[in-house]
Amino acid sequence: MISTQRVSVFIVAIFLCFILLFQILQNDGPSINDIKNISYRPFRPSIHDSILALFDSIRHPITENYTDVSGTRFLLEQPPIWTKPLKKKVLIVDIDTREPSGDNQILNSAKMDWEKLDVSGGELVSNGIMNHYLYAQIHGYDYKFFQAQHIKGHHDTWILPHVLYDLLPDYQFVVTMDADVTITHLEVPLEWLFNRWGLTKHTSISMPWDQEEILGGETVSIDSKGLQVLNTGVVAVQNLEYTFEMLEAWKDCTTEKRYSGCGRWKEEWSHEQRAFSEYIRYDFNPAGDNIVEIPCDDAMGWPGMMHEYEGQIMSDCNGTFFRHHTLRKDKTKESASSAVMQVLSEILQHELLEHKDKVWVKEAERIEVDEAPSHVENVDLSG
Ligand SMILES: *[C@@H]1O[C@H](CO)[C@@H](O)[C@H](O)[C@H]1NC(C)=O
Ligand SMILES: *[C@@H]1O[C@H](CO)[C@@H](O)[C@H](O)[C@H]1NC(C)=O
Ligand SMILES: *[C@@H]1O[C@H](CO)[C@@H](O)[C@H](O)[C@H]1NC(C)=O
């Protein structure tokens, strides 16, 4: 009898040992590296997966009309061409010669102080990177910060066509934005915007119409033929053979092999932007949709800019989808925080309302006592 009991206990003990061993093997808990470096806490699930999951509830569907928080409706007028998420086929890239690794900058390992972030130089670049990187994470696009080298004898903005030419082979789309551009509605995917703007399977490049700007009594936002220029603050390029021809002509414009007179724009404002509008757009749009212009209001300016710069900025472009802070760069910080707080507000509001039975405690109505308690009645107040 006793020995049978012992055997059962023994079997149970062996069994428990197996379960324990199995769990230890299953558990991808602290590895040797983690133990050596105990202060490093890996995120599980990864930040990447967490952000995708967090924003899943509010990510706007690619083929549905969009209504912003003010109630303004944005309709997809044409049947949508882009119907599936492009994910890693899209690269969002920040291209800059400035290295944002100084004090209070994103690529410095010291913790950033958002409140003290000054929005100029590497700090402006940092602010842009955070907004663009978050957007890429929300929609599952690839992201890169491309630190470019200066091009001898050229203004730094000439890096744009060169870098696009170099990065495009690895993607279907490469989208780049200036550091002073903030994505306004983080939940709206690029594929939806491509549908809105009418990018087709043979669109090589897309960028916004510039605002009309008057300086010294003259409009400075037109080319020599009098046509409004396009602004390179937001540029999307698609991987097509024709796009490489176009980018080659653009990046080599100042050599004057193809375009005599282009050398003027090496250092003179507005550099590569003007060269594109002056030459490239007239030569590389045979089908009319090789180059797609984005409405100025979608990707230029910020709310109320025309009013603040009355007499200088003549187009009412509020940066509805991309705010471009060509003037008042300090406003990029406010735009970036609003963009994040808007999506977080929506998520938190929804979450609180969903669980309101648990989180919203309503105190029962107090029963007012008409008569004071008797012991108070008896107190002699006459002193
Ligand atoms: C811990 O590991 C991380 C990532 O490998 C490293 O950057 C960091 O310097 C390490 N910290 C310490 C205290 O060793
Ligand atoms: C978007 O709105 C237009 C105009 O009201 C409508 O014709 C279209 O069906 C809508 N699209 C979707 C996907 O609801
Ligand atoms: C831009 O915003 C202003 C208010 O800041 C508004 O009056 C105007 O109608 C908006 N413009 C467009 C094109 O929506």
Coordinates of C-alpha atoms and ligand atoms in Angstrom, one line a residue:
M1 CA 0.0 0.0 0.0
I2 CA 2.7 2.5 1.1
S3 CA 5.0 1.6 -1.8
T4 CA 2.1 2.1 -4.3
Q5 CA 1.6 5.6 -2.8
R6 CA 5.4 6.3 -3.1
V7 CA 5.4 5.2 -6.7
S8 CA 2.4 7.6 -7.5
V9 CA 4.1 10.5 -5.7
F10 CA 7.2 9.7 -7.7
I11 CA 5.3 9.6 -11.0
V12 CA 3.6 12.9 -10.2
A13 CA 6.9 14.5 -9.3
I14 CA 8.5 13.3 -12.6
F15 CA 5.5 14.6 -14.4
L16 CA 5.7 18.0 -12.8
C17 CA 9.4 18.2 -13.6
F18 CA 8.6 17.5 -17.2
I19 CA 6.1 20.3 -17.3
L20 CA 8.6 22.7 -15.7
L21 CA 11.3 21.7 -18.2
F22 CA 8.9 22.1 -21.1
Q23 CA 7.9 25.6 -19.9
I24 CA 11.5 26.6 -19.6
L25 CA 12.2 25.4 -23.1
Q26 CA 9.1 27.1 -24.5
N27 CA 9.7 30.4 -22.8
D28 CA 11.9 32.6 -25.0
G29 CA 12.6 34.6 -21.8
P30 CA 15.9 36.2 -20.9
S31 CA 18.7 35.1 -23.3
I32 CA 22.3 35.2 -22.4
N33 CA 22.6 38.7 -23.9
D34 CA 19.7 40.0 -21.8
I35 CA 21.2 38.7 -18.6
K36 CA 24.5 40.3 -19.4
N37 CA 22.7 43.6 -20.1
I38 CA 19.9 43.6 -17.6
S39 CA 19.1 47.3 -18.1
Y40 CA 18.0 46.7 -21.7
R41 CA 14.4 45.7 -21.8
P42 CA 13.3 44.4 -25.2
F43 CA 9.7 45.3 -26.1
R44 CA 7.4 42.4 -26.7
P45 CA 5.5 42.6 -28.9
S46 CA 7.8 44.8 -30.9
I47 CA 7.1 48.6 -31.1
H48 CA 6.5 48.0 -34.9
D49 CA 3.8 45.4 -34.2
S50 CA 2.4 47.4 -31.3
I51 CA 2.0 50.6 -33.4
L52 CA 0.4 48.6 -36.2
A53 CA -2.1 47.1 -33.8
L54 CA -2.7 50.3 -31.9
F55 CA -3.8 52.2 -35.0
D56 CA -5.6 49.4 -36.6
S57 CA -9.0 50.6 -35.3
I58 CA -8.7 54.0 -36.9
R59 CA -6.5 53.4 -40.0
H60 CA -8.7 54.8 -42.9
P61 CA -9.7 52.3 -45.5
I62 CA -7.9 52.9 -48.9
T63 CA -11.1 52.9 -51.0
E64 CA -13.6 54.8 -48.8
N65 CA -14.5 58.4 -48.7
Y66 CA -12.9 60.3 -45.8
T67 CA -14.5 62.7 -43.4
D68 CA -12.1 64.8 -41.2
V69 CA -12.8 65.8 -37.7
S70 CA -14.4 69.1 -38.7
G71 CA -16.9 67.2 -40.8
T72 CA -15.4 68.1 -44.1
R73 CA -15.9 65.2 -46.6
F74 CA -13.3 64.2 -49.0
L75 CA -14.7 62.0 -51.8
L76 CA -12.9 59.7 -54.0
E77 CA -14.2 61.0 -57.3
Q78 CA -12.8 58.3 -59.6
P79 CA -13.0 54.5 -59.1
P80 CA -10.0 53.7 -56.9
I81 CA -6.9 52.4 -58.7
W82 CA -5.0 51.5 -55.5
T83 CA -7.1 49.0 -53.6
K84 CA -4.6 47.0 -51.6
P85 CA -2.1 48.2 -48.9
L86 CA 1.4 48.6 -50.5
K87 CA 3.2 48.2 -47.2
K88 CA 6.9 47.6 -47.7
K89 CA 6.7 48.4 -51.4
V90 CA 6.6 52.0 -50.2
L91 CA 9.6 53.9 -48.8
I92 CA 9.1 57.1 -46.9
V93 CA 12.4 58.8 -46.8
D94 CA 13.7 62.0 -45.2
I95 CA 16.6 63.3 -47.2
D96 CA 18.9 65.8 -45.6
T97 CA 22.5 66.9 -45.4
R98 CA 22.0 67.9 -41.8
E99 CA 22.8 65.3 -39.2
P100 CA 20.2 65.3 -36.4
S101 CA 22.5 64.0 -33.7
G102 CA 23.3 67.1 -31.7
D103 CA 21.8 68.1 -28.3
N104 CA 18.1 67.2 -28.0
Q105 CA 18.0 65.6 -31.4
I106 CA 16.5 62.3 -32.5
L107 CA 19.7 60.5 -33.5
N108 CA 21.5 61.4 -30.2
S109 CA 21.3 58.7 -27.6
A110 CA 20.4 61.1 -24.8
K111 CA 16.7 61.2 -24.0
M112 CA 14.9 64.0 -26.0
D113 CA 13.1 66.7 -24.2
W114 CA 10.0 67.4 -26.3
E115 CA 9.0 70.5 -24.4
K116 CA 12.4 72.1 -25.0
L117 CA 12.6 71.1 -28.6
D118 CA 13.5 74.1 -30.7
V119 CA 12.2 73.8 -34.2
S120 CA 15.2 74.8 -36.3
G121 CA 18.3 72.9 -37.8
G122 CA 18.7 69.4 -36.5
E123 CA 15.8 69.8 -34.1
L124 CA 13.5 70.7 -37.1
V125 CA 14.8 67.6 -38.8
S126 CA 14.1 65.5 -35.7
N127 CA 10.5 66.8 -35.5
G128 CA 10.0 65.8 -39.2
I129 CA 11.6 62.4 -38.7
M130 CA 9.3 61.6 -35.8
N131 CA 6.1 62.5 -37.7
H132 CA 7.1 60.7 -40.9
Y133 CA 8.5 57.7 -39.1
L134 CA 5.3 57.3 -37.0
Y135 CA 3.2 57.6 -40.2
A136 CA 5.3 54.9 -41.9
Q137 CA 4.9 52.6 -38.8
I138 CA 1.2 53.1 -38.7
H139 CA 0.8 52.0 -42.3
G140 CA 3.6 49.4 -42.5
Y141 CA 5.7 51.4 -45.0
D142 CA 9.5 51.2 -45.0
Y143 CA 11.3 54.2 -43.6
K144 CA 14.8 55.7 -44.0
F145 CA 16.6 58.8 -43.0
F146 CA 19.1 59.4 -45.8
Q147 CA 22.0 61.6 -44.8
A148 CA 23.2 63.0 -48.2
Q149 CA 26.5 64.5 -49.1
H150 CA 26.7 68.0 -50.5
I151 CA 26.9 68.4 -54.2
K152 CA 29.8 70.6 -55.2
G153 CA 28.7 73.9 -56.6
H154 CA 25.1 73.2 -56.0
H155 CA 22.6 74.3 -53.4
D156 CA 21.9 71.3 -51.0
T157 CA 18.3 70.8 -52.2
W158 CA 19.8 69.4 -55.4
I159 CA 20.3 66.1 -53.5
L160 CA 16.6 65.3 -54.0
P161 CA 16.6 64.0 -57.6
H162 CA 19.9 62.1 -57.0
V163 CA 18.7 60.3 -54.0
L164 CA 15.3 59.4 -55.4
Y165 CA 17.1 58.0 -58.5
D166 CA 19.3 55.9 -56.2
L167 CA 16.6 54.6 -53.8
L168 CA 13.8 53.9 -56.3
P169 CA 15.1 50.6 -57.7
D170 CA 14.2 48.8 -54.4
Y171 CA 10.6 50.0 -54.1
Q172 CA 7.4 50.5 -56.0
F173 CA 7.0 54.0 -54.6
V174 CA 9.4 56.4 -52.8
V175 CA 7.8 59.3 -51.0
T176 CA 9.9 62.1 -49.6
M177 CA 9.0 65.2 -47.6
D178 CA 10.8 68.3 -46.4
A179 CA 11.7 68.5 -42.7
D180 CA 9.1 71.3 -42.3
V181 CA 6.3 69.1 -43.7
T182 CA 3.9 67.5 -41.2
I183 CA 1.5 64.7 -42.1
T184 CA -1.8 66.1 -40.8
H185 CA -4.0 63.0 -40.7
L186 CA -1.8 60.1 -39.6
E187 CA -4.7 57.6 -40.1
V188 CA -5.0 58.3 -43.8
P189 CA -2.9 56.0 -45.9
L190 CA -0.9 57.1 -49.0
E191 CA -2.8 54.6 -51.1
W192 CA -6.0 56.6 -50.3
L193 CA -4.2 59.8 -51.2
F194 CA -2.9 58.3 -54.5
N195 CA -6.6 57.5 -55.3
R196 CA -7.7 61.0 -54.4
W197 CA -5.0 62.6 -56.5
G198 CA -5.4 60.2 -59.5
L199 CA -2.0 58.5 -59.6
T200 CA -2.2 55.7 -62.1
K201 CA 0.0 52.7 -62.8
H202 CA 2.0 54.8 -65.2
T203 CA 2.4 57.9 -63.1
S204 CA 6.1 58.6 -62.6
I205 CA 6.0 61.6 -60.2
S206 CA 3.6 63.6 -58.2
M207 CA 4.0 66.8 -56.3
P208 CA 1.8 69.8 -55.3
W209 CA 1.1 73.1 -57.0
D210 CA 2.9 75.8 -55.2
Q211 CA 1.2 78.7 -53.5
E212 CA 1.2 82.0 -55.4
E213 CA 3.8 84.2 -53.6
I214 CA 4.4 87.9 -54.2
L215 CA 7.8 89.4 -53.3
G216 CA 8.7 93.0 -54.1
G217 CA 5.5 93.4 -56.1
E218 CA 6.3 90.4 -58.3
T219 CA 5.0 86.9 -58.3
V220 CA 7.9 84.5 -57.6
S221 CA 6.0 81.3 -57.9
I222 CA 5.8 81.0 -61.7
D223 CA 8.2 79.7 -64.3
S224 CA 9.5 81.7 -67.3
K225 CA 6.3 80.7 -69.3
G226 CA 4.1 82.1 -66.5
L227 CA 2.9 78.8 -65.3
Q228 CA 2.6 78.2 -61.5
V229 CA 5.6 76.1 -60.3
L230 CA 5.3 72.7 -58.6
N231 CA 6.7 72.5 -55.0
T232 CA 9.2 69.7 -54.1
G233 CA 8.1 69.7 -50.4
V234 CA 6.2 66.5 -51.0
V235 CA 7.3 64.2 -53.8
A236 CA 6.1 60.7 -54.7
V237 CA 7.9 58.7 -57.5
Q238 CA 6.9 55.4 -58.9
N239 CA 9.4 52.7 -60.1
L240 CA 8.9 52.8 -63.8
E241 CA 11.5 52.8 -66.6
Y242 CA 10.3 56.2 -67.6
T243 CA 10.7 57.6 -64.1
F244 CA 14.4 56.8 -64.3
E245 CA 14.7 58.7 -67.6
M246 CA 13.0 61.6 -66.0
L247 CA 15.0 61.6 -62.8
E248 CA 18.2 61.4 -64.9
A249 CA 17.2 64.4 -66.9
W250 CA 16.4 66.3 -63.7
K251 CA 19.4 65.4 -61.7
D252 CA 21.8 66.1 -64.6
C253 CA 19.9 69.3 -65.6
T254 CA 22.6 71.7 -64.5
T255 CA 25.2 70.0 -66.8
E256 CA 23.3 71.8 -69.6
K257 CA 23.9 68.7 -71.9
R258 CA 20.1 68.5 -72.4
Y259 CA 18.9 71.9 -71.1
S260 CA 20.9 74.9 -71.9
G261 CA 20.4 77.6 -69.3
C262 CA 19.7 75.1 -66.4
G263 CA 23.1 75.8 -64.8
R264 CA 21.6 79.1 -63.5
W265 CA 19.6 77.1 -61.0
K266 CA 22.6 75.4 -59.3
E267 CA 22.6 78.0 -56.6
E268 CA 19.8 80.4 -57.5
W269 CA 16.5 79.9 -55.8
S270 CA 14.5 77.8 -56.3
H271 CA 17.2 75.3 -57.4
E272 CA 16.0 71.8 -58.4
Q273 CA 12.4 72.8 -57.8
R274 CA 12.6 75.5 -60.4
A275 CA 14.5 73.3 -62.8
F276 CA 11.8 70.7 -62.6
S277 CA 9.1 73.3 -63.4
E278 CA 11.2 75.1 -66.0
Y279 CA 12.2 72.0 -68.1
I280 CA 11.3 68.5 -66.9
R281 CA 7.5 68.9 -66.6
Y282 CA 7.2 70.0 -70.2
D283 CA 9.2 67.1 -71.5
F284 CA 8.1 64.1 -69.4
N285 CA 4.3 64.1 -69.4
P286 CA 3.3 62.7 -72.8
A287 CA 0.2 60.9 -71.5
G288 CA -0.9 63.6 -69.1
D289 CA -0.7 61.3 -66.1
N290 CA 3.0 60.7 -66.0
I291 CA 3.2 63.8 -63.8
V292 CA 0.3 64.3 -61.4
E293 CA -0.1 67.6 -59.7
I294 CA -1.4 67.5 -56.1
P295 CA -3.9 70.3 -55.2
C296 CA -2.2 73.1 -53.4
D297 CA -4.6 72.9 -50.4
D298 CA -3.7 69.2 -49.9
A299 CA 0.0 69.6 -49.5
M300 CA 1.0 73.3 -49.1
G301 CA 0.7 75.8 -46.3
W302 CA -1.1 75.5 -43.0
P303 CA -4.5 76.7 -41.7
G304 CA -4.7 80.4 -42.0
M305 CA -1.3 81.0 -43.6
M306 CA -2.7 83.2 -46.4
H307 CA -4.3 85.5 -43.8
E308 CA -1.2 85.7 -41.7
Y309 CA 0.9 86.6 -44.8
E310 CA -1.7 88.8 -46.5
G311 CA -0.2 90.4 -49.6
Q312 CA 2.6 87.9 -49.8
I313 CA 0.9 84.5 -49.9
M314 CA -2.0 84.7 -52.3
S315 CA -3.3 81.1 -52.4
D316 CA -5.5 79.8 -49.6
C317 CA -3.7 76.5 -49.0
N318 CA -4.3 75.0 -45.6
G319 CA -2.1 71.9 -45.8
T320 CA -5.1 69.7 -45.4
F321 CA -3.2 66.4 -45.8
F322 CA 0.4 67.7 -45.6
R323 CA 1.2 70.9 -43.8
H324 CA 4.2 72.6 -45.4
H325 CA 5.6 75.3 -43.1
T326 CA 7.7 77.2 -45.6
L327 CA 7.1 80.3 -43.4
R328 CA 6.7 80.0 -39.6
K329 CA 8.8 76.8 -39.3
D330 CA 8.2 77.0 -35.5
K331 CA 4.6 75.9 -36.3
T332 CA 5.8 72.4 -37.3
K333 CA 6.0 71.4 -33.7
E334 CA 2.4 72.4 -33.0
S335 CA 1.3 70.6 -36.2
A336 CA 3.2 67.5 -35.2
S337 CA 1.8 67.3 -31.7
S338 CA -1.8 68.0 -32.9
A339 CA -1.5 65.2 -35.4
V340 CA -0.5 62.7 -32.7
M341 CA -3.0 64.0 -30.1
Q342 CA -5.8 63.8 -32.7
V343 CA -5.3 60.1 -33.4
L344 CA -4.6 59.3 -29.7
S345 CA -7.8 61.2 -28.7
E346 CA -9.8 59.2 -31.0
I347 CA -8.4 55.9 -29.7
L348 CA -8.6 56.9 -26.0
Q349 CA -12.1 58.3 -26.4
H350 CA -13.3 55.1 -28.1
E351 CA -11.6 53.0 -25.5
L352 CA -13.1 54.9 -22.6
L353 CA -16.6 54.8 -24.0
E354 CA -16.3 51.1 -24.8
H355 CA -15.5 50.4 -21.1
K356 CA -17.6 53.1 -19.6
D357 CA -19.4 50.7 -17.3
K358 CA -16.0 50.0 -15.6
V359 CA -14.2 53.4 -15.8
W360 CA -17.1 55.9 -15.4
V361 CA -18.2 55.9 -11.8
K362 CA -21.3 57.9 -11.3
E363 CA -22.0 58.6 -7.6
A364 CA -25.5 58.1 -6.6
E365 CA -27.5 61.2 -5.9
R366 CA -27.0 62.5 -2.4
I367 CA -30.0 62.4 -0.2
E368 CA -30.3 65.9 1.2
V369 CA -31.0 65.9 4.9
D370 CA -33.5 68.6 5.6
E371 CA -33.2 68.7 9.4
A372 CA -29.8 69.0 11.1
P373 CA -28.9 66.1 13.3
S374 CA -30.2 66.3 16.8
H375 CA -26.8 66.7 18.5
V376 CA -26.2 69.9 16.5
E377 CA -29.6 71.2 17.5
N378 CA -28.6 71.0 21.1
V379 CA -25.3 72.9 20.9
D380 CA -25.5 76.2 22.6
L381 CA -24.3 78.8 20.1
S382 CA -24.8 81.8 22.4
G383 CA -21.2 81.2 23.7
Ligands
LIG1 C1 22.6 47.3 -23.3 O1 22.4 46.9 -24.6 C2 22.1 47.9 -25.6 C3 21.7 47.2 -26.9 O2 22.6 46.3 -27.3 C4 23.4 48.8 -25.7 O3 23.1 49.8 -26.6 C5 23.6 49.4 -24.3 O4 24.8 50.2 -24.4 C6 23.8 48.3 -23.3 N1 23.8 48.9 -21.9 C7 24.7 48.6 -21.0 C8 24.5 49.3 -19.7 O5 25.5 47.7 -21.2
LIG2 C1 -18.0 58.3 -52.0 O1 -18.9 59.4 -52.3 C2 -19.4 59.4 -53.6 C3 -20.3 60.7 -53.7 O2 -21.2 60.7 -52.6 C4 -20.2 58.2 -53.9 O3 -20.7 58.2 -55.2 C5 -19.3 57.0 -53.7 O4 -20.0 55.8 -53.8 C6 -18.7 57.0 -52.3 N1 -17.7 55.9 -52.2 C7 -17.8 55.0 -51.2 C8 -16.8 53.9 -51.3 O5 -18.6 55.0 -50.3
LIG3 C1 -8.4 77.5 -44.9 O1 -8.6 77.8 -43.6 C2 -9.3 79.0 -43.4 C3 -9.4 79.3 -41.9 O2 -8.2 79.2 -41.2 C4 -10.7 79.0 -44.0 O3 -11.4 80.2 -43.9 C5 -10.6 78.6 -45.5 O4 -11.8 78.4 -46.0 C6 -9.7 77.4 -45.7 N1 -9.4 77.2 -47.1 C7 -9.7 76.1 -47.8 C8 -9.3 76.1 -49.2 O5 -10.3 75.2 -47.3

